[in-house]
């Protein structure tokens, strides 16, 4: 049966960093809703242009379009073994929709690791983040620097700083997380799926704990 894992955590907690590593180790598709919106924006699709108007303010893109995008993504062949969801769901309505989608595929969420990180640490992480243009590989100028400044170690593409990593937008993204996404902690706790991992430690230590959680 396919395995579906939801990675939960505030902006900058390290979801993308860890999801790439874990999905590869477990042979699961890595589905990042933020990356899907950014790909749509790059291709100037209607969805990408709509999403941008919310992302630049640090607000959530409306549930209906986000849910439709994930439904389509989950139906692709590379999700046959399952998927690691990073950044989705972000509201209780999205979580309900995910449960329905997975039920129609004959599956359900296996577990929900929460990467817990204090707000002050999040701001430092996001202000020093650099992402690669080709595939979204993530670096940090202090905590995880590339071998050569401005160049991705893995594919040689240019590194850039995200528009929504400006301090004012980051502060709003954290507030939006507290208001709209944090209720999912209780949502998944009540269903016996939530496992909290201390994310305020080096990348390797957090990764080892997450791997233990998702493989048990
Ligand atoms: P999205 O792209 O999902 O952003 P996010 O959730 O805010 O998460 P981030 O990508 O900022 O952080 P991350 O947790 O992945 O951390 P990372 O690994 O990069 O969403 C962007 C926008 O799209 C949203 O604001 C919204 O508008 C829209 N959107 C997306 N999904 C949506 C949905 N479901 N519904 C509605 N709207 C949606 O790490 C951060 C930095 O820290 C990096 O530099 C990294 O190198 C470093 N780092 C990572 N781990 C560690 C560590 N352990 N120690 C030190 N440094 C670390």
PDB file of C-alpha atoms and ligand atoms in Angstrom:
ATOM      1  CA  UNK A   1       0.000   0.000   0.000  1.00  0.00           C
ATOM      2  CA  UNK A   2       1.181   3.533  -0.755  1.00  0.00           C
ATOM      3  CA  UNK A   3       2.678   5.578   2.124  1.00  0.00           C
ATOM      4  CA  UNK A   4       1.569   9.170   2.716  1.00  0.00           C
ATOM      5  CA  UNK A   5       3.383  11.407   5.222  1.00  0.00           C
ATOM      6  CA  UNK A   6       2.541  15.018   6.103  1.00  0.00           C
ATOM      7  CA  UNK A   7       5.456  17.176   7.265  1.00  0.00           C
ATOM      8  CA  UNK A   8       4.179  19.976   9.479  1.00  0.00           C
ATOM      9  CA  UNK A   9       6.052  23.018  10.805  1.00  0.00           C
ATOM     10  CA  UNK A  10       6.266  26.808  10.649  1.00  0.00           C
ATOM     11  CA  UNK A  11       7.939  28.699   7.766  1.00  0.00           C
ATOM     12  CA  UNK A  12      11.682  28.059   7.929  1.00  0.00           C
ATOM     13  CA  UNK A  13      11.401  25.018  10.217  1.00  0.00           C
ATOM     14  CA  UNK A  14      13.335  22.950   7.679  1.00  0.00           C
ATOM     15  CA  UNK A  15      10.456  21.115   5.971  1.00  0.00           C
ATOM     16  CA  UNK A  16      11.892  21.463   2.452  1.00  0.00           C
ATOM     17  CA  UNK A  17      15.445  20.605   3.557  1.00  0.00           C
ATOM     18  CA  UNK A  18      14.337  17.425   5.328  1.00  0.00           C
ATOM     19  CA  UNK A  19      11.579  16.423   2.880  1.00  0.00           C
ATOM     20  CA  UNK A  20      14.026  16.189  -0.035  1.00  0.00           C
ATOM     21  CA  UNK A  21      16.310  13.838   1.925  1.00  0.00           C
ATOM     22  CA  UNK A  22      13.571  11.649   3.423  1.00  0.00           C
ATOM     23  CA  UNK A  23      11.507  11.323   0.235  1.00  0.00           C
ATOM     24  CA  UNK A  24      14.610  10.171  -1.626  1.00  0.00           C
ATOM     25  CA  UNK A  25      15.528   7.648   1.090  1.00  0.00           C
ATOM     26  CA  UNK A  26      12.005   6.194   1.195  1.00  0.00           C
ATOM     27  CA  UNK A  27      11.342   6.309  -2.572  1.00  0.00           C
ATOM     28  CA  UNK A  28       8.366   8.658  -2.152  1.00  0.00           C
ATOM     29  CA  UNK A  29       7.383  11.630  -4.285  1.00  0.00           C
ATOM     30  CA  UNK A  30       8.194  14.969  -2.603  1.00  0.00           C
ATOM     31  CA  UNK A  31       5.200  17.267  -2.980  1.00  0.00           C
ATOM     32  CA  UNK A  32       5.854  20.854  -1.905  1.00  0.00           C
ATOM     33  CA  UNK A  33       2.858  23.134  -2.416  1.00  0.00           C
ATOM     34  CA  UNK A  34       5.125  26.205  -2.281  1.00  0.00           C
ATOM     35  CA  UNK A  35       7.411  24.760  -5.007  1.00  0.00           C
ATOM     36  CA  UNK A  36       4.357  23.920  -7.164  1.00  0.00           C
ATOM     37  CA  UNK A  37       3.127  27.521  -6.889  1.00  0.00           C
ATOM     38  CA  UNK A  38       6.616  28.853  -7.725  1.00  0.00           C
ATOM     39  CA  UNK A  39       6.865  26.539 -10.773  1.00  0.00           C
ATOM     40  CA  UNK A  40       3.475  27.820 -11.947  1.00  0.00           C
ATOM     41  CA  UNK A  41       4.639  31.389 -11.474  1.00  0.00           C
ATOM     42  CA  UNK A  42       7.816  30.750 -13.454  1.00  0.00           C
ATOM     43  CA  UNK A  43       5.664  29.338 -16.287  1.00  0.00           C
ATOM     44  CA  UNK A  44       3.293  32.331 -15.907  1.00  0.00           C
ATOM     45  CA  UNK A  45       0.202  30.100 -15.642  1.00  0.00           C
ATOM     46  CA  UNK A  46      -3.091  31.540 -14.431  1.00  0.00           C
ATOM     47  CA  UNK A  47      -2.630  29.623 -11.156  1.00  0.00           C
ATOM     48  CA  UNK A  48       0.908  30.980 -10.695  1.00  0.00           C
ATOM     49  CA  UNK A  49      -0.180  34.582 -11.237  1.00  0.00           C
ATOM     50  CA  UNK A  50      -3.079  34.160  -8.809  1.00  0.00           C
ATOM     51  CA  UNK A  51      -0.838  32.494  -6.192  1.00  0.00           C
ATOM     52  CA  UNK A  52       1.782  35.251  -6.427  1.00  0.00           C
ATOM     53  CA  UNK A  53      -0.693  37.882  -5.222  1.00  0.00           C
ATOM     54  CA  UNK A  54      -1.044  35.937  -1.942  1.00  0.00           C
ATOM     55  CA  UNK A  55       2.538  34.695  -1.590  1.00  0.00           C
ATOM     56  CA  UNK A  56       4.144  38.142  -1.788  1.00  0.00           C
ATOM     57  CA  UNK A  57       2.036  39.195   1.204  1.00  0.00           C
ATOM     58  CA  UNK A  58       2.688  35.969   3.100  1.00  0.00           C
ATOM     59  CA  UNK A  59      -1.011  35.035   2.978  1.00  0.00           C
ATOM     60  CA  UNK A  60      -2.380  31.590   2.107  1.00  0.00           C
ATOM     61  CA  UNK A  61      -3.574  30.882  -1.419  1.00  0.00           C
ATOM     62  CA  UNK A  62      -7.334  30.039  -1.307  1.00  0.00           C
ATOM     63  CA  UNK A  63      -8.185  26.464  -0.332  1.00  0.00           C
ATOM     64  CA  UNK A  64     -10.132  25.533  -3.502  1.00  0.00           C
ATOM     65  CA  UNK A  65      -7.261  26.190  -5.952  1.00  0.00           C
ATOM     66  CA  UNK A  66      -4.649  24.712  -3.598  1.00  0.00           C
ATOM     67  CA  UNK A  67      -6.661  21.521  -3.084  1.00  0.00           C
ATOM     68  CA  UNK A  68      -7.246  21.114  -6.836  1.00  0.00           C
ATOM     69  CA  UNK A  69      -3.496  21.520  -7.501  1.00  0.00           C
ATOM     70  CA  UNK A  70      -2.576  18.827  -4.934  1.00  0.00           C
ATOM     71  CA  UNK A  71      -5.300  16.462  -6.156  1.00  0.00           C
ATOM     72  CA  UNK A  72      -3.822  16.666  -9.648  1.00  0.00           C
ATOM     73  CA  UNK A  73      -0.261  16.192  -8.340  1.00  0.00           C
ATOM     74  CA  UNK A  74      -1.172  13.123  -6.263  1.00  0.00           C
ATOM     75  CA  UNK A  75      -2.703  11.449  -9.325  1.00  0.00           C
ATOM     76  CA  UNK A  76       0.636  11.376 -11.195  1.00  0.00           C
ATOM     77  CA  UNK A  77       2.527   8.091 -11.684  1.00  0.00           C
ATOM     78  CA  UNK A  78       5.509   9.027  -9.470  1.00  0.00           C
ATOM     79  CA  UNK A  79       3.135   8.962  -6.461  1.00  0.00           C
ATOM     80  CA  UNK A  80       2.402   5.234  -6.901  1.00  0.00           C
ATOM     81  CA  UNK A  81       4.508   4.347  -3.817  1.00  0.00           C
ATOM     82  CA  UNK A  82       3.139   7.335  -1.901  1.00  0.00           C
ATOM     83  CA  UNK A  83       4.203  10.892  -1.149  1.00  0.00           C
ATOM     84  CA  UNK A  84       5.798  13.145   1.413  1.00  0.00           C
ATOM     85  CA  UNK A  85       3.675  16.290   1.623  1.00  0.00           C
ATOM     86  CA  UNK A  86       5.558  19.486   2.526  1.00  0.00           C
ATOM     87  CA  UNK A  87       3.461  22.619   3.104  1.00  0.00           C
ATOM     88  CA  UNK A  88       0.103  20.928   2.502  1.00  0.00           C
ATOM     89  CA  UNK A  89      -2.316  20.784   4.248  1.00  0.00           C
ATOM     90  CA  UNK A  90      -2.204  24.214   5.878  1.00  0.00           C
ATOM     91  CA  UNK A  91      -5.829  24.572   7.038  1.00  0.00           C
ATOM     92  CA  UNK A  92      -8.345  22.118   8.535  1.00  0.00           C
ATOM     93  CA  UNK A  93     -10.348  22.309   5.257  1.00  0.00           C
ATOM     94  CA  UNK A  94      -7.230  21.220   3.330  1.00  0.00           C
ATOM     95  CA  UNK A  95      -6.636  18.396   5.834  1.00  0.00           C
ATOM     96  CA  UNK A  96     -10.212  17.141   5.389  1.00  0.00           C
ATOM     97  CA  UNK A  97      -9.805  17.323   1.600  1.00  0.00           C
ATOM     98  CA  UNK A  98      -6.533  15.384   1.808  1.00  0.00           C
ATOM     99  CA  UNK A  99      -8.192  12.604   3.827  1.00  0.00           C
ATOM    100  CA  UNK A 100     -10.900  12.333   1.141  1.00  0.00           C
ATOM    101  CA  UNK A 101      -8.343  12.328  -1.716  1.00  0.00           C
ATOM    102  CA  UNK A 102      -6.236   9.618  -0.069  1.00  0.00           C
ATOM    103  CA  UNK A 103      -9.311   7.507   0.722  1.00  0.00           C
ATOM    104  CA  UNK A 104     -10.214   7.594  -2.976  1.00  0.00           C
ATOM    105  CA  UNK A 105      -6.683   6.298  -3.711  1.00  0.00           C
ATOM    106  CA  UNK A 106      -7.152   3.539  -1.117  1.00  0.00           C
ATOM    107  CA  UNK A 107      -4.799   5.145   1.428  1.00  0.00           C
ATOM    108  CA  UNK A 108      -4.539   7.445   4.439  1.00  0.00           C
ATOM    109  CA  UNK A 109      -1.988   9.617   6.238  1.00  0.00           C
ATOM    110  CA  UNK A 110       0.535   7.343   8.008  1.00  0.00           C
ATOM    111  CA  UNK A 111       2.068   9.943  10.330  1.00  0.00           C
ATOM    112  CA  UNK A 112       2.535  13.683  10.788  1.00  0.00           C
ATOM    113  CA  UNK A 113       5.962  14.734  12.065  1.00  0.00           C
ATOM    114  CA  UNK A 114       5.909  18.313  13.401  1.00  0.00           C
ATOM    115  CA  UNK A 115       9.263  20.106  13.138  1.00  0.00           C
ATOM    116  CA  UNK A 116       9.119  22.434  16.155  1.00  0.00           C
ATOM    117  CA  UNK A 117      11.328  25.561  16.038  1.00  0.00           C
ATOM    118  CA  UNK A 118      11.033  28.848  18.035  1.00  0.00           C
ATOM    119  CA  UNK A 119      10.094  32.020  16.075  1.00  0.00           C
ATOM    120  CA  UNK A 120      13.434  33.813  16.647  1.00  0.00           C
ATOM    121  CA  UNK A 121      15.317  30.912  15.042  1.00  0.00           C
ATOM    122  CA  UNK A 122      12.903  30.897  12.068  1.00  0.00           C
ATOM    123  CA  UNK A 123      13.665  34.518  11.225  1.00  0.00           C
ATOM    124  CA  UNK A 124      17.434  33.908  11.248  1.00  0.00           C
ATOM    125  CA  UNK A 125      16.999  30.841   9.026  1.00  0.00           C
ATOM    126  CA  UNK A 126      14.798  32.559   6.449  1.00  0.00           C
ATOM    127  CA  UNK A 127      16.891  35.730   6.226  1.00  0.00           C
ATOM    128  CA  UNK A 128      19.966  33.617   5.356  1.00  0.00           C
ATOM    129  CA  UNK A 129      18.263  31.167   2.989  1.00  0.00           C
ATOM    130  CA  UNK A 130      19.355  30.785  -0.641  1.00  0.00           C
ATOM    131  CA  UNK A 131      17.470  28.493  -3.068  1.00  0.00           C
ATOM    132  CA  UNK A 132      18.539  27.143  -6.450  1.00  0.00           C
ATOM    133  CA  UNK A 133      16.636  28.237  -9.543  1.00  0.00           C
ATOM    134  CA  UNK A 134      16.671  24.850 -11.273  1.00  0.00           C
ATOM    135  CA  UNK A 135      15.303  22.514  -8.592  1.00  0.00           C
ATOM    136  CA  UNK A 136      14.746  24.464  -5.364  1.00  0.00           C
ATOM    137  CA  UNK A 137      17.710  22.919  -3.481  1.00  0.00           C
ATOM    138  CA  UNK A 138      18.039  24.884  -0.252  1.00  0.00           C
ATOM    139  CA  UNK A 139      21.127  26.406   1.420  1.00  0.00           C
ATOM    140  CA  UNK A 140      21.849  28.777   4.305  1.00  0.00           C
ATOM    141  CA  UNK A 141      24.709  31.254   4.234  1.00  0.00           C
ATOM    142  CA  UNK A 142      25.726  30.286   7.805  1.00  0.00           C
ATOM    143  CA  UNK A 143      24.200  26.874   8.627  1.00  0.00           C
ATOM    144  CA  UNK A 144      24.451  25.084   5.275  1.00  0.00           C
ATOM    145  CA  UNK A 145      26.546  27.126   2.827  1.00  0.00           C
ATOM    146  CA  UNK A 146      27.128  26.035  -0.779  1.00  0.00           C
ATOM    147  CA  UNK A 147      30.742  25.161  -1.709  1.00  0.00           C
ATOM    148  CA  UNK A 148      30.822  28.180  -4.029  1.00  0.00           C
ATOM    149  CA  UNK A 149      28.784  31.281  -3.078  1.00  0.00           C
ATOM    150  CA  UNK A 150      25.758  31.796  -5.349  1.00  0.00           C
ATOM    151  CA  UNK A 151      26.011  28.392  -7.103  1.00  0.00           C
ATOM    152  CA  UNK A 152      24.070  25.188  -6.326  1.00  0.00           C
ATOM    153  CA  UNK A 153      26.402  22.285  -5.363  1.00  0.00           C
ATOM    154  CA  UNK A 154      24.018  19.745  -6.904  1.00  0.00           C
ATOM    155  CA  UNK A 155      23.129  21.195 -10.309  1.00  0.00           C
ATOM    156  CA  UNK A 156      25.332  24.285 -10.773  1.00  0.00           C
ATOM    157  CA  UNK A 157      22.357  26.624 -11.156  1.00  0.00           C
ATOM    158  CA  UNK A 158      22.167  30.150  -9.743  1.00  0.00           C
ATOM    159  CA  UNK A 159      21.091  30.627  -6.092  1.00  0.00           C
ATOM    160  CA  UNK A 160      18.551  33.354  -5.265  1.00  0.00           C
ATOM    161  CA  UNK A 161      16.765  34.765  -2.209  1.00  0.00           C
ATOM    162  CA  UNK A 162      12.980  34.358  -2.157  1.00  0.00           C
ATOM    163  CA  UNK A 163      10.851  37.479  -2.432  1.00  0.00           C
ATOM    164  CA  UNK A 164       8.751  36.354   0.571  1.00  0.00           C
ATOM    165  CA  UNK A 165      11.819  35.994   2.845  1.00  0.00           C
ATOM    166  CA  UNK A 166      11.865  39.777   3.540  1.00  0.00           C
ATOM    167  CA  UNK A 167      11.533  40.407   7.296  1.00  0.00           C
ATOM    168  CA  UNK A 168       8.058  41.998   7.107  1.00  0.00           C
ATOM    169  CA  UNK A 169       6.655  39.149   4.995  1.00  0.00           C
ATOM    170  CA  UNK A 170       8.320  36.499   7.165  1.00  0.00           C
ATOM    171  CA  UNK A 171       6.680  38.005  10.261  1.00  0.00           C
ATOM    172  CA  UNK A 172       3.285  37.809   8.552  1.00  0.00           C
ATOM    173  CA  UNK A 173       3.918  34.223   7.380  1.00  0.00           C
ATOM    174  CA  UNK A 174       4.650  33.205  10.981  1.00  0.00           C
ATOM    175  CA  UNK A 175       1.451  34.967  12.183  1.00  0.00           C
ATOM    176  CA  UNK A 176      -0.569  33.282   9.409  1.00  0.00           C
ATOM    177  CA  UNK A 177       0.920  29.921  10.434  1.00  0.00           C
ATOM    178  CA  UNK A 178      -0.099  30.471  14.080  1.00  0.00           C
ATOM    179  CA  UNK A 179      -3.622  31.507  13.097  1.00  0.00           C
ATOM    180  CA  UNK A 180      -4.481  29.168  10.223  1.00  0.00           C
ATOM    181  CA  UNK A 181      -2.100  26.195  10.281  1.00  0.00           C
ATOM    182  CA  UNK A 182      -1.246  25.593  13.969  1.00  0.00           C
ATOM    183  CA  UNK A 183      -4.799  24.228  14.588  1.00  0.00           C
ATOM    184  CA  UNK A 184      -3.665  21.213  12.524  1.00  0.00           C
ATOM    185  CA  UNK A 185      -1.375  20.220  15.403  1.00  0.00           C
ATOM    186  CA  UNK A 186      -4.445  19.409  17.518  1.00  0.00           C
ATOM    187  CA  UNK A 187      -6.294  18.049  14.452  1.00  0.00           C
ATOM    188  CA  UNK A 188      -3.628  15.395  13.870  1.00  0.00           C
ATOM    189  CA  UNK A 189      -2.912  14.840  17.574  1.00  0.00           C
ATOM    190  CA  UNK A 190      -6.552  13.867  18.076  1.00  0.00           C
ATOM    191  CA  UNK A 191      -6.193  11.329  15.260  1.00  0.00           C
ATOM    192  CA  UNK A 192      -3.099   9.818  16.908  1.00  0.00           C
ATOM    193  CA  UNK A 193      -0.823  10.808  14.003  1.00  0.00           C
ATOM    194  CA  UNK A 194       1.253  13.719  15.371  1.00  0.00           C
ATOM    195  CA  UNK A 195       4.889  13.218  16.449  1.00  0.00           C
ATOM    196  CA  UNK A 196       6.860  16.291  17.545  1.00  0.00           C
ATOM    197  CA  UNK A 197      10.556  16.537  16.644  1.00  0.00           C
ATOM    198  CA  UNK A 198      12.870  19.238  18.055  1.00  0.00           C
ATOM    199  CA  UNK A 199      13.918  21.152  14.912  1.00  0.00           C
ATOM    200  CA  UNK A 200      16.265  23.596  16.662  1.00  0.00           C
ATOM    201  CA  UNK A 201      19.285  21.326  16.212  1.00  0.00           C
ATOM    202  CA  UNK A 202      21.741  20.668  13.375  1.00  0.00           C
ATOM    203  CA  UNK A 203      20.202  19.443  10.090  1.00  0.00           C
ATOM    204  CA  UNK A 204      21.700  15.922  10.412  1.00  0.00           C
ATOM    205  CA  UNK A 205      20.319  15.390  13.946  1.00  0.00           C
ATOM    206  CA  UNK A 206      16.824  16.546  13.000  1.00  0.00           C
ATOM    207  CA  UNK A 207      16.968  14.350   9.879  1.00  0.00           C
ATOM    208  CA  UNK A 208      17.959  11.247  11.862  1.00  0.00           C
ATOM    209  CA  UNK A 209      15.034  11.728  14.273  1.00  0.00           C
ATOM    210  CA  UNK A 210      12.584  12.318  11.417  1.00  0.00           C
ATOM    211  CA  UNK A 211      13.743   9.219   9.600  1.00  0.00           C
ATOM    212  CA  UNK A 212      13.244   7.154  12.764  1.00  0.00           C
ATOM    213  CA  UNK A 213       9.717   8.571  13.147  1.00  0.00           C
ATOM    214  CA  UNK A 214       8.603   7.918   9.566  1.00  0.00           C
ATOM    215  CA  UNK A 215      10.033   4.406   9.341  1.00  0.00           C
ATOM    216  CA  UNK A 216       8.682   3.002  12.619  1.00  0.00           C
TER     217      UNK A 216
HETATM  218  P1  LIG B   1       6.293  27.424   1.229  1.00  0.00           P
HETATM  219  O1  LIG B   1       7.252  27.472   0.120  1.00  0.00           O
HETATM  220  O2  LIG B   1       5.680  26.137   1.616  1.00  0.00           O
HETATM  221  O3  LIG B   1       6.957  28.133   2.467  1.00  0.00           O
HETATM  222  P2  LIG B   1       6.908  27.808   4.028  1.00  0.00           P
HETATM  223  O4  LIG B   1       5.977  26.803   4.548  1.00  0.00           O
HETATM  224  O5  LIG B   1       6.754  29.158   4.597  1.00  0.00           O
HETATM  225  O6  LIG B   1       8.185  27.075   4.273  1.00  0.00           O
HETATM  226  P3  LIG B   1       9.570  27.488   3.813  1.00  0.00           P
HETATM  227  O7  LIG B   1       9.850  26.960   2.449  1.00  0.00           O
HETATM  228  O8  LIG B   1       9.785  28.971   3.995  1.00  0.00           O
HETATM  229  O9  LIG B   1      10.479  26.801   4.924  1.00  0.00           O
HETATM  230  P4  LIG B   1      10.871  25.298   5.175  1.00  0.00           P
HETATM  231  O10 LIG B   1      10.210  24.824   6.424  1.00  0.00           O
HETATM  232  O11 LIG B   1      10.695  24.465   3.945  1.00  0.00           O
HETATM  233  O12 LIG B   1      12.400  25.516   5.519  1.00  0.00           O
HETATM  234  P5  LIG B   1      13.724  25.227   4.646  1.00  0.00           P
HETATM  235  O13 LIG B   1      13.985  23.775   4.598  1.00  0.00           O
HETATM  236  O14 LIG B   1      13.681  25.986   3.370  1.00  0.00           O
HETATM  237  O15 LIG B   1       5.060  28.396   0.944  1.00  0.00           O
HETATM  238  C1  LIG B   1       5.256  29.694   0.405  1.00  0.00           C
HETATM  239  C2  LIG B   1       3.912  30.362   0.207  1.00  0.00           C
HETATM  240  O16 LIG B   1       3.120  29.596  -0.722  1.00  0.00           O
HETATM  241  C3  LIG B   1       3.026  30.479   1.449  1.00  0.00           C
HETATM  242  O17 LIG B   1       3.357  31.623   2.225  1.00  0.00           O
HETATM  243  C4  LIG B   1       1.636  30.582   0.821  1.00  0.00           C
HETATM  244  O18 LIG B   1       1.420  31.870   0.281  1.00  0.00           O
HETATM  245  C5  LIG B   1       1.746  29.607  -0.349  1.00  0.00           C
HETATM  246  N1  LIG B   1       1.335  28.250   0.020  1.00  0.00           N
HETATM  247  C6  LIG B   1       2.133  27.154   0.054  1.00  0.00           C
HETATM  248  N2  LIG B   1       1.434  26.078   0.441  1.00  0.00           N
HETATM  249  C7  LIG B   1       0.149  26.493   0.649  1.00  0.00           C
HETATM  250  C8  LIG B   1      -1.030  25.840   1.073  1.00  0.00           C
HETATM  251  N3  LIG B   1      -1.047  24.540   1.378  1.00  0.00           N
HETATM  252  N4  LIG B   1      -2.157  26.585   1.173  1.00  0.00           N
HETATM  253  C9  LIG B   1      -2.170  27.881   0.854  1.00  0.00           C
HETATM  254  N5  LIG B   1      -1.077  28.568   0.470  1.00  0.00           N
HETATM  255  C10 LIG B   1       0.086  27.883   0.368  1.00  0.00           C
HETATM  256  O19 LIG B   1      14.811  25.865   5.629  1.00  0.00           O
HETATM  257  C11 LIG B   1      14.877  27.280   5.848  1.00  0.00           C
HETATM  258  C12 LIG B   1      16.353  27.717   5.986  1.00  0.00           C
HETATM  259  O20 LIG B   1      16.893  27.150   7.177  1.00  0.00           O
HETATM  260  C13 LIG B   1      17.265  27.231   4.836  1.00  0.00           C
HETATM  261  O21 LIG B   1      18.215  28.224   4.580  1.00  0.00           O
HETATM  262  C14 LIG B   1      17.947  25.958   5.412  1.00  0.00           C
HETATM  263  O22 LIG B   1      19.214  25.749   4.857  1.00  0.00           O
HETATM  264  C15 LIG B   1      18.012  26.305   6.890  1.00  0.00           C
HETATM  265  N6  LIG B   1      17.857  25.147   7.771  1.00  0.00           N
HETATM  266  C16 LIG B   1      16.982  24.103   7.626  1.00  0.00           C
HETATM  267  N7  LIG B   1      17.091  23.250   8.674  1.00  0.00           N
HETATM  268  C17 LIG B   1      18.045  23.786   9.500  1.00  0.00           C
HETATM  269  C18 LIG B   1      18.615  23.362  10.764  1.00  0.00           C
HETATM  270  N8  LIG B   1      18.209  22.230  11.383  1.00  0.00           N
HETATM  271  N9  LIG B   1      19.559  24.160  11.323  1.00  0.00           N
HETATM  272  C19 LIG B   1      19.988  25.304  10.702  1.00  0.00           C
HETATM  273  N10 LIG B   1      19.492  25.736   9.505  1.00  0.00           N
HETATM  274  C20 LIG B   1      18.530  24.992   8.926  1.00  0.00           C
END
